[in-house]
mmCIF file of C-alpha atoms in Angstrom:
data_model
loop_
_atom_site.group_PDB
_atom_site.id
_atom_site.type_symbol
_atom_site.label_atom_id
_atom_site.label_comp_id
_atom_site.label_asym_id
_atom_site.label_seq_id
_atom_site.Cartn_x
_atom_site.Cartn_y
_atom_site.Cartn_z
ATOM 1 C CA UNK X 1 0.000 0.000 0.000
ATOM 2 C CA UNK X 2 1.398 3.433 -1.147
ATOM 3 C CA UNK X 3 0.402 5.795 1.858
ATOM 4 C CA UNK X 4 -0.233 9.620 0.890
ATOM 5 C CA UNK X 5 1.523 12.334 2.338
ATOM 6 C CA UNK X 6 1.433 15.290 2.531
ATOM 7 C CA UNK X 7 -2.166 15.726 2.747
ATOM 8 C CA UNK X 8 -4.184 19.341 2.455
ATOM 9 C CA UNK X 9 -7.563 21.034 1.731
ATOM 10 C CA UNK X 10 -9.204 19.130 3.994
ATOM 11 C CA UNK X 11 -13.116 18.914 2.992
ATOM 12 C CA UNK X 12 -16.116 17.189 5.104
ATOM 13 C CA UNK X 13 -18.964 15.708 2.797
ATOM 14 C CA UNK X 14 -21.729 12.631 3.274
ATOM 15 C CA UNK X 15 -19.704 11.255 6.325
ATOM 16 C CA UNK X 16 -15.874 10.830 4.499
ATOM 17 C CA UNK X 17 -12.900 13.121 4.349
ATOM 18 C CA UNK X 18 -11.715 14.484 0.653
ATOM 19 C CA UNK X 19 -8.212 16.142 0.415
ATOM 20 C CA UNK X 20 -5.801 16.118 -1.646
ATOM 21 C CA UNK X 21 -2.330 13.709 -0.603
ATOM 22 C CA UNK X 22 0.663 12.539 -2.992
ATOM 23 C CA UNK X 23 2.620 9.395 -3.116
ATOM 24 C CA UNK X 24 4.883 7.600 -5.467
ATOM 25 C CA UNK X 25 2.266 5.485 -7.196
ATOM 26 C CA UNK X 26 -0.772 8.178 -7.911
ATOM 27 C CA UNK X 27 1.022 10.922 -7.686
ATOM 28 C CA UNK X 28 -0.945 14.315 -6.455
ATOM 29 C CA UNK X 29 -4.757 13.038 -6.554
ATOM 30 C CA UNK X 30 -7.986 13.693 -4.313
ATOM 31 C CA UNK X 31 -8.388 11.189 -1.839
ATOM 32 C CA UNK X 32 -11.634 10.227 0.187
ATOM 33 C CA UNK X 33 -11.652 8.771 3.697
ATOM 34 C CA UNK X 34 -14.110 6.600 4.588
ATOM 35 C CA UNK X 35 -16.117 4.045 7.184
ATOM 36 C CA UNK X 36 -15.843 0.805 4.768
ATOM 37 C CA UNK X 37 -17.764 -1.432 7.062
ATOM 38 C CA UNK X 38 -16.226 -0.555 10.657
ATOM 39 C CA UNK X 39 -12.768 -0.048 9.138
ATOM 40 C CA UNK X 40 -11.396 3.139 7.970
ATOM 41 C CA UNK X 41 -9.827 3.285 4.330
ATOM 42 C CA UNK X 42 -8.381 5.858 2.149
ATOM 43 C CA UNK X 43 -10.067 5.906 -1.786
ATOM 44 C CA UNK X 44 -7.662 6.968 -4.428
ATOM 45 C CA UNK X 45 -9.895 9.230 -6.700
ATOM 46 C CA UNK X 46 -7.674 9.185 -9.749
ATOM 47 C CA UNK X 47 -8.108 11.786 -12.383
ATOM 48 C CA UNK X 48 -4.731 12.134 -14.560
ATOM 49 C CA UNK X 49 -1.362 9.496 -15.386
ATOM 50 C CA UNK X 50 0.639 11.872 -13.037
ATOM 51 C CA UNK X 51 -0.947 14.456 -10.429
ATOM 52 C CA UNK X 52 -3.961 16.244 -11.104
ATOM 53 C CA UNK X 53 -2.949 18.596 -8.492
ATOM 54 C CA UNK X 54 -6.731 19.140 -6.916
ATOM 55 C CA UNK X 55 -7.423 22.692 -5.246
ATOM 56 C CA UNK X 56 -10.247 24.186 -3.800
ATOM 57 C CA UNK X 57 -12.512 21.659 -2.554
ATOM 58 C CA UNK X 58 -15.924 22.710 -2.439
ATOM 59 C CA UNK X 59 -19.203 21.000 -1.558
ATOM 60 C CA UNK X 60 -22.461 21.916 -3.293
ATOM 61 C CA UNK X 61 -25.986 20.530 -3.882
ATOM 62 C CA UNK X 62 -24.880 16.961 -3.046
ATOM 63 C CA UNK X 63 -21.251 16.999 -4.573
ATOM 64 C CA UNK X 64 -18.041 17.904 -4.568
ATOM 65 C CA UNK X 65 -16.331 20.307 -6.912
ATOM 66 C CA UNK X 66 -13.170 21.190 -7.431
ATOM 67 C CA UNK X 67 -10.231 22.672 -9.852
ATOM 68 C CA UNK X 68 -8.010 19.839 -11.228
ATOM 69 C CA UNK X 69 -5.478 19.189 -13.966
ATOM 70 C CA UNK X 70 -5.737 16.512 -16.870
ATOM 71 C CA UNK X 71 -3.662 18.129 -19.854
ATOM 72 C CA UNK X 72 -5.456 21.705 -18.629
ATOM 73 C CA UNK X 73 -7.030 22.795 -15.471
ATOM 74 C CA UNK X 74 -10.475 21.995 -15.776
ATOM 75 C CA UNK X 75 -13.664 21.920 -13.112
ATOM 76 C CA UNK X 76 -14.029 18.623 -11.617
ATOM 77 C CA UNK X 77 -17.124 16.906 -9.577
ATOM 78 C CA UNK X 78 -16.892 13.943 -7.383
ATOM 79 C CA UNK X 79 -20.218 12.203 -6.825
ATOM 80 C CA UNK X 80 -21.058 8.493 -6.456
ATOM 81 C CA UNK X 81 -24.040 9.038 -8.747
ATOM 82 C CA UNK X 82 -21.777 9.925 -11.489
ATOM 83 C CA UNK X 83 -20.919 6.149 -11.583
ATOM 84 C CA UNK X 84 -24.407 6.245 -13.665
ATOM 85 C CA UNK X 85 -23.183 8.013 -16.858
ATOM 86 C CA UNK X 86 -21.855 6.487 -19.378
ATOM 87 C CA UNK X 87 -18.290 6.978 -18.186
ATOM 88 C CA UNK X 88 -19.307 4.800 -15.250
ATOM 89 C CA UNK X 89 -16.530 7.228 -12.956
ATOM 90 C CA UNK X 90 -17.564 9.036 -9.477
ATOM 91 C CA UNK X 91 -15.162 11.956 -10.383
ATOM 92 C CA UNK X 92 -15.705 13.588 -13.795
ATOM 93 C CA UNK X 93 -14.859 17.251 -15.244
ATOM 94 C CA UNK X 94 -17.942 19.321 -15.199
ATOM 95 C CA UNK X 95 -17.609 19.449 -18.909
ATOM 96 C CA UNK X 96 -18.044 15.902 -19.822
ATOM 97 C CA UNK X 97 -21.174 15.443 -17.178
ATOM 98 C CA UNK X 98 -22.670 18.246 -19.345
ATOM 99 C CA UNK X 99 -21.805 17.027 -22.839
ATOM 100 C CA UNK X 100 -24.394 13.793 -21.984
ATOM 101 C CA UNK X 101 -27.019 16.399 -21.553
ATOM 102 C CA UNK X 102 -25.636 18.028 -24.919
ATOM 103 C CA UNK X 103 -24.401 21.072 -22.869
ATOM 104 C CA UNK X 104 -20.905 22.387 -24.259
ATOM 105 C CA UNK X 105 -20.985 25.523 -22.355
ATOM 106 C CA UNK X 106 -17.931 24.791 -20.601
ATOM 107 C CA UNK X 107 -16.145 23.547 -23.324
ATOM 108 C CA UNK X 108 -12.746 24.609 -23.644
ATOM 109 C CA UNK X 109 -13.193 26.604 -20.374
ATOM 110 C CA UNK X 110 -9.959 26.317 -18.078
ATOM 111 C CA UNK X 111 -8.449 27.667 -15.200
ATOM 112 C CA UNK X 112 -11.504 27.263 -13.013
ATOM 113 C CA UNK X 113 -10.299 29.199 -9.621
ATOM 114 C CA UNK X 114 -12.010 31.176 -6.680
ATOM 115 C CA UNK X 115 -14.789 28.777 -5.959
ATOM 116 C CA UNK X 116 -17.537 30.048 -3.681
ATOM 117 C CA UNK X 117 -20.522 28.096 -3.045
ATOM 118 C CA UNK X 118 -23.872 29.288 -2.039
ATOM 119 C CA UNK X 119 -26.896 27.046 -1.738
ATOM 120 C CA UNK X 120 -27.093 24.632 -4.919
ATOM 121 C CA UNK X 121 -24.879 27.233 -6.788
ATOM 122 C CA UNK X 122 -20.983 27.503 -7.584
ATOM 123 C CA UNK X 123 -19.743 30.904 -8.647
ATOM 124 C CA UNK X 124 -16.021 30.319 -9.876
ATOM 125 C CA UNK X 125 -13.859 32.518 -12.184
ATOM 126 C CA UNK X 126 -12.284 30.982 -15.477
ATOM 127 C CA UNK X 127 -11.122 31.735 -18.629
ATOM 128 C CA UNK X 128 -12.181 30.548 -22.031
ATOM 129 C CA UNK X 129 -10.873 31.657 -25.437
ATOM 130 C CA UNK X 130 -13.542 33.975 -26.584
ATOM 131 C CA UNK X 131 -13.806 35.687 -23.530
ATOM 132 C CA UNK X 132 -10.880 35.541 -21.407
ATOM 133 C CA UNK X 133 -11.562 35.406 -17.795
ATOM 134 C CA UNK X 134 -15.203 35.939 -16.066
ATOM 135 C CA UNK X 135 -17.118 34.780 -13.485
ATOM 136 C CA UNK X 136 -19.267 31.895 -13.998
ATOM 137 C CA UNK X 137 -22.745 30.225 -12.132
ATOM 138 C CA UNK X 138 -23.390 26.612 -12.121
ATOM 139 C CA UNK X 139 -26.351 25.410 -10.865
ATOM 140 C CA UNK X 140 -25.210 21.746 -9.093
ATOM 141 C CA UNK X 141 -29.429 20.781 -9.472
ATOM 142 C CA UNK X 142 -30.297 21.358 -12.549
ATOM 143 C CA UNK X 143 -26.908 20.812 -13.661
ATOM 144 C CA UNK X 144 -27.031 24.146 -15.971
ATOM 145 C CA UNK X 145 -23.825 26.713 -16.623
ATOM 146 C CA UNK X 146 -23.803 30.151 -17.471
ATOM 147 C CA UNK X 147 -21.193 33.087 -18.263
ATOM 148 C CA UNK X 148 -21.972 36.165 -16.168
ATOM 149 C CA UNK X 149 -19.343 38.385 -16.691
ATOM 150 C CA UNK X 150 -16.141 39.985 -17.730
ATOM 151 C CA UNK X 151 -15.037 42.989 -16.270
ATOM 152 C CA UNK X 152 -14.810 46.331 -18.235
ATOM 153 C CA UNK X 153 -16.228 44.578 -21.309
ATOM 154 C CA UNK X 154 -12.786 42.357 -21.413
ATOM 155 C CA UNK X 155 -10.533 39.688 -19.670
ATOM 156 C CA UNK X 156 -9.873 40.282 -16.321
ATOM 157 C CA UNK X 157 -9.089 38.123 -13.737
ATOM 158 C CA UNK X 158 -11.523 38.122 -10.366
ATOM 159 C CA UNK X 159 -10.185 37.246 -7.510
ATOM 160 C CA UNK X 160 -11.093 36.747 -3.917
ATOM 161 C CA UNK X 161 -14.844 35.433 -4.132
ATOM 162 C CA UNK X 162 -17.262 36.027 -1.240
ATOM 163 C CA UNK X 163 -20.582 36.444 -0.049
ATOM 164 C CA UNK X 164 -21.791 39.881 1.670
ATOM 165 C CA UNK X 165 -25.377 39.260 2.572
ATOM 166 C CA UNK X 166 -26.638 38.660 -1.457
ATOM 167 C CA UNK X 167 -24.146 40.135 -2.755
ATOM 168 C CA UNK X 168 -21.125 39.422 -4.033
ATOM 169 C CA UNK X 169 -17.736 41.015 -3.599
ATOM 170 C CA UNK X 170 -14.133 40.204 -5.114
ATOM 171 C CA UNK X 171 -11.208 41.730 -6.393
ATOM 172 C CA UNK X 172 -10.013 42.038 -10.197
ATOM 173 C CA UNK X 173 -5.952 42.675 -9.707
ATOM 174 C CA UNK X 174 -6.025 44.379 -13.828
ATOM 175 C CA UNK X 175 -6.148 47.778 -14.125
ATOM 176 C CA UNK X 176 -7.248 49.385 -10.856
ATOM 177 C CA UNK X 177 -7.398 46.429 -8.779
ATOM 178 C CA UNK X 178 -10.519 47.901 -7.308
ATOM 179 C CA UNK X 179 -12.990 45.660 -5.237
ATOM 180 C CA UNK X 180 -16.293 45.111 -7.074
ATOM 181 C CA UNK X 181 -20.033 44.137 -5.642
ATOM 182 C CA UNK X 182 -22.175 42.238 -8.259
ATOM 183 C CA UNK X 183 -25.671 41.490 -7.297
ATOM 184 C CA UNK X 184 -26.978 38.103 -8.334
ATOM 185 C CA UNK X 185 -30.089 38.897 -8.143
ATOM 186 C CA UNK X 186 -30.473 41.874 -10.801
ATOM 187 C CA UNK X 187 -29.665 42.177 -14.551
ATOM 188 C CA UNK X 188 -26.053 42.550 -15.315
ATOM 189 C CA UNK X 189 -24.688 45.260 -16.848
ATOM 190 C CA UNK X 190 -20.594 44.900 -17.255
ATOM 191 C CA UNK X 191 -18.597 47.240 -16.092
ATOM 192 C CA UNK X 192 -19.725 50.492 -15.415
ATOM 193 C CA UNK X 193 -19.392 52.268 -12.180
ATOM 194 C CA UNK X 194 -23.187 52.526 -10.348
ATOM 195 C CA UNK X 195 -24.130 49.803 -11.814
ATOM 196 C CA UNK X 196 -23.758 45.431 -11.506
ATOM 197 C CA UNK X 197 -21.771 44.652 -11.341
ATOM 198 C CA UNK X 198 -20.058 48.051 -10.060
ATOM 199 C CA UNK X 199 -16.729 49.067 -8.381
ATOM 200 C CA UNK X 200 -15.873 51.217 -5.051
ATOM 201 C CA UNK X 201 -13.398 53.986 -5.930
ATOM 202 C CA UNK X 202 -11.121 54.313 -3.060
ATOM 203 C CA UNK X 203 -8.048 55.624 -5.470
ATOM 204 C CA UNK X 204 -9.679 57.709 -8.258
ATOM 205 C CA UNK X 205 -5.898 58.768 -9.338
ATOM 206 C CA UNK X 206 -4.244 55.411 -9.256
ATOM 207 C CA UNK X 207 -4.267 51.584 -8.230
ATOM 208 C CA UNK X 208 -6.120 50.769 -5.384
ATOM 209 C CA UNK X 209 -4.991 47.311 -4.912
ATOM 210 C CA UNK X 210 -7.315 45.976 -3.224
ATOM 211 C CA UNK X 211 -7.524 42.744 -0.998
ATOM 212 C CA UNK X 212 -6.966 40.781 2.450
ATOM 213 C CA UNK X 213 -11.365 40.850 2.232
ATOM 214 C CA UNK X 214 -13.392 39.747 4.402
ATOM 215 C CA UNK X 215 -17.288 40.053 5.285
ATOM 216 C CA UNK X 216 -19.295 40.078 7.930
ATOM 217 C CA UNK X 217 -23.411 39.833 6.669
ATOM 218 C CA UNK X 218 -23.801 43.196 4.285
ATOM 219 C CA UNK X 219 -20.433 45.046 5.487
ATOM 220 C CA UNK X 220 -16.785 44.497 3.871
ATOM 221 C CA UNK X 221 -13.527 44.854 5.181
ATOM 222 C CA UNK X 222 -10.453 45.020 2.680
ATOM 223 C CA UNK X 223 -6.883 46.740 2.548
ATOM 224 C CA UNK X 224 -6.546 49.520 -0.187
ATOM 225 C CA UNK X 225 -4.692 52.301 -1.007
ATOM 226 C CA UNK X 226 -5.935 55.784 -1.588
ATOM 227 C CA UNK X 227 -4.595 58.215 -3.318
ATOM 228 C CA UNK X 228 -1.538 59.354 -1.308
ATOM 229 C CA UNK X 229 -0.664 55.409 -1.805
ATOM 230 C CA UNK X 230 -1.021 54.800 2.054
ATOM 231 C CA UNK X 231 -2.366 50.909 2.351
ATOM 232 C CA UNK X 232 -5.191 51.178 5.232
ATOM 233 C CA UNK X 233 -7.973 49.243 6.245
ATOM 234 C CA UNK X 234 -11.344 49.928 4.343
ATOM 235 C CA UNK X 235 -15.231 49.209 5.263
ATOM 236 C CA UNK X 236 -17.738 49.209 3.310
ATOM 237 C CA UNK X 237 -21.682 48.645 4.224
ATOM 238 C CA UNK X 238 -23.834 47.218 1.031
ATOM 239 C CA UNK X 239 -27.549 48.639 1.217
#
């Protein structure tokens, strides 16, 4: 037996452990520890000849999703009920679970990072080759994908996902590296300051750099410079 080491992201879901471990055989994989029949085991969950390198753990309407490497960095899903797709696997990218439904949304779609789940929906950032980077809804029960947006009308990265209340906040380190609130729950409008998704302006001469966030219910706290370039700690209540 090839024990794992190393082991990290740590992620409770229907009574086992996933994480990710390495050893010499599997290489970087997600792992699942589990009660088989009053003795504990550890499942290799093996996605790619190599490491898969598996990040960001997340568990949402009944599975587990999560950003993992097999020739690019796609969005994976580990569920037993996968097992009943033609692939017959419990771990599959989100792309190829689609494609049976004749979804290709996510197609081509890599990078998959800042996963933030909220009820039976995963926001995550990626990049695909039309659009660059923007920030993405799945819906884990009726297994539809959208595109929401791209910041500024182009590729931008967003970083530093979380909830405020409804709202969403994060950071997009191009340009200003401002910190942006996008409300699901309205039409989207890119870009545009005032409206959703729209941007504080805490340096209206230069880069805010904004980051370090962190909410409690409809209030933010972030670092960001202002316009002397001092880096202080900001609030910010969303009404």
């Amino acid at each position: 037996y090839y024990y794992p080491s190393h082991p990290h992201d740590f992620k409770v879901f229907d009574g086992s452990l996933i994480f990710a471990a390495e050893d010499s055989m599997w290489g970087l994989e997600p792992r699942r520890f589990y009660d088989n029949d009053g003795t504990w085991a550890v499942e290799v969950l093996n996605i790619y000849e190599g490491s898969s390198s598996p990040t960001e753990f997340t568990v949402v309407g009944g599975r587990v999703y999560f950003n993992a490497f097999d020739d690019v960095n796609q969005l994976y899903a580990y569920d037993e009920l996968l097992e009943e797709l033609p692939a017959g696997n419990v771990v599959m990218s989100v792309a190829s679970v689609l494609n049976y439904s004749g979804d290709t949304v996510l197609d081509g779609v890599t990078d998959p990072h800042d996963l933030l789940g909220i009820g039976p929906v995963l926001f995550f950032t990626a990049s695909d080759p039309t659009n660059g980077y923007s920030l993405w809804m799945h819906n884990a029960l009726t297994l539809t994908t959208v595109r929401l947006f791209n910041i500024d009308s182009g590729s931008s990265d967003i970083m530093s996902t979380m909830r405020a209340g409804i709202y969403l906040v994060f950071v997009s380190p191009g340009g200003s590296g401002d910190l942006w609130i996008y409300n699901p729950l309205s039409a989207v409008i890119n870009g545009e300051s005032g409206q959703n998704p729209y941007k504080l302006e805490v340096n209206d001469s230069g880069t805010s750099n904004a980051g370090n966030v962190f909410a409690v219910d409809n209030k933010v706290f972030f670092s960001a410079q202002d316009s002397s370039d001092v880096n202080e700690l900001w609030t910010y209540e969303i009404y």
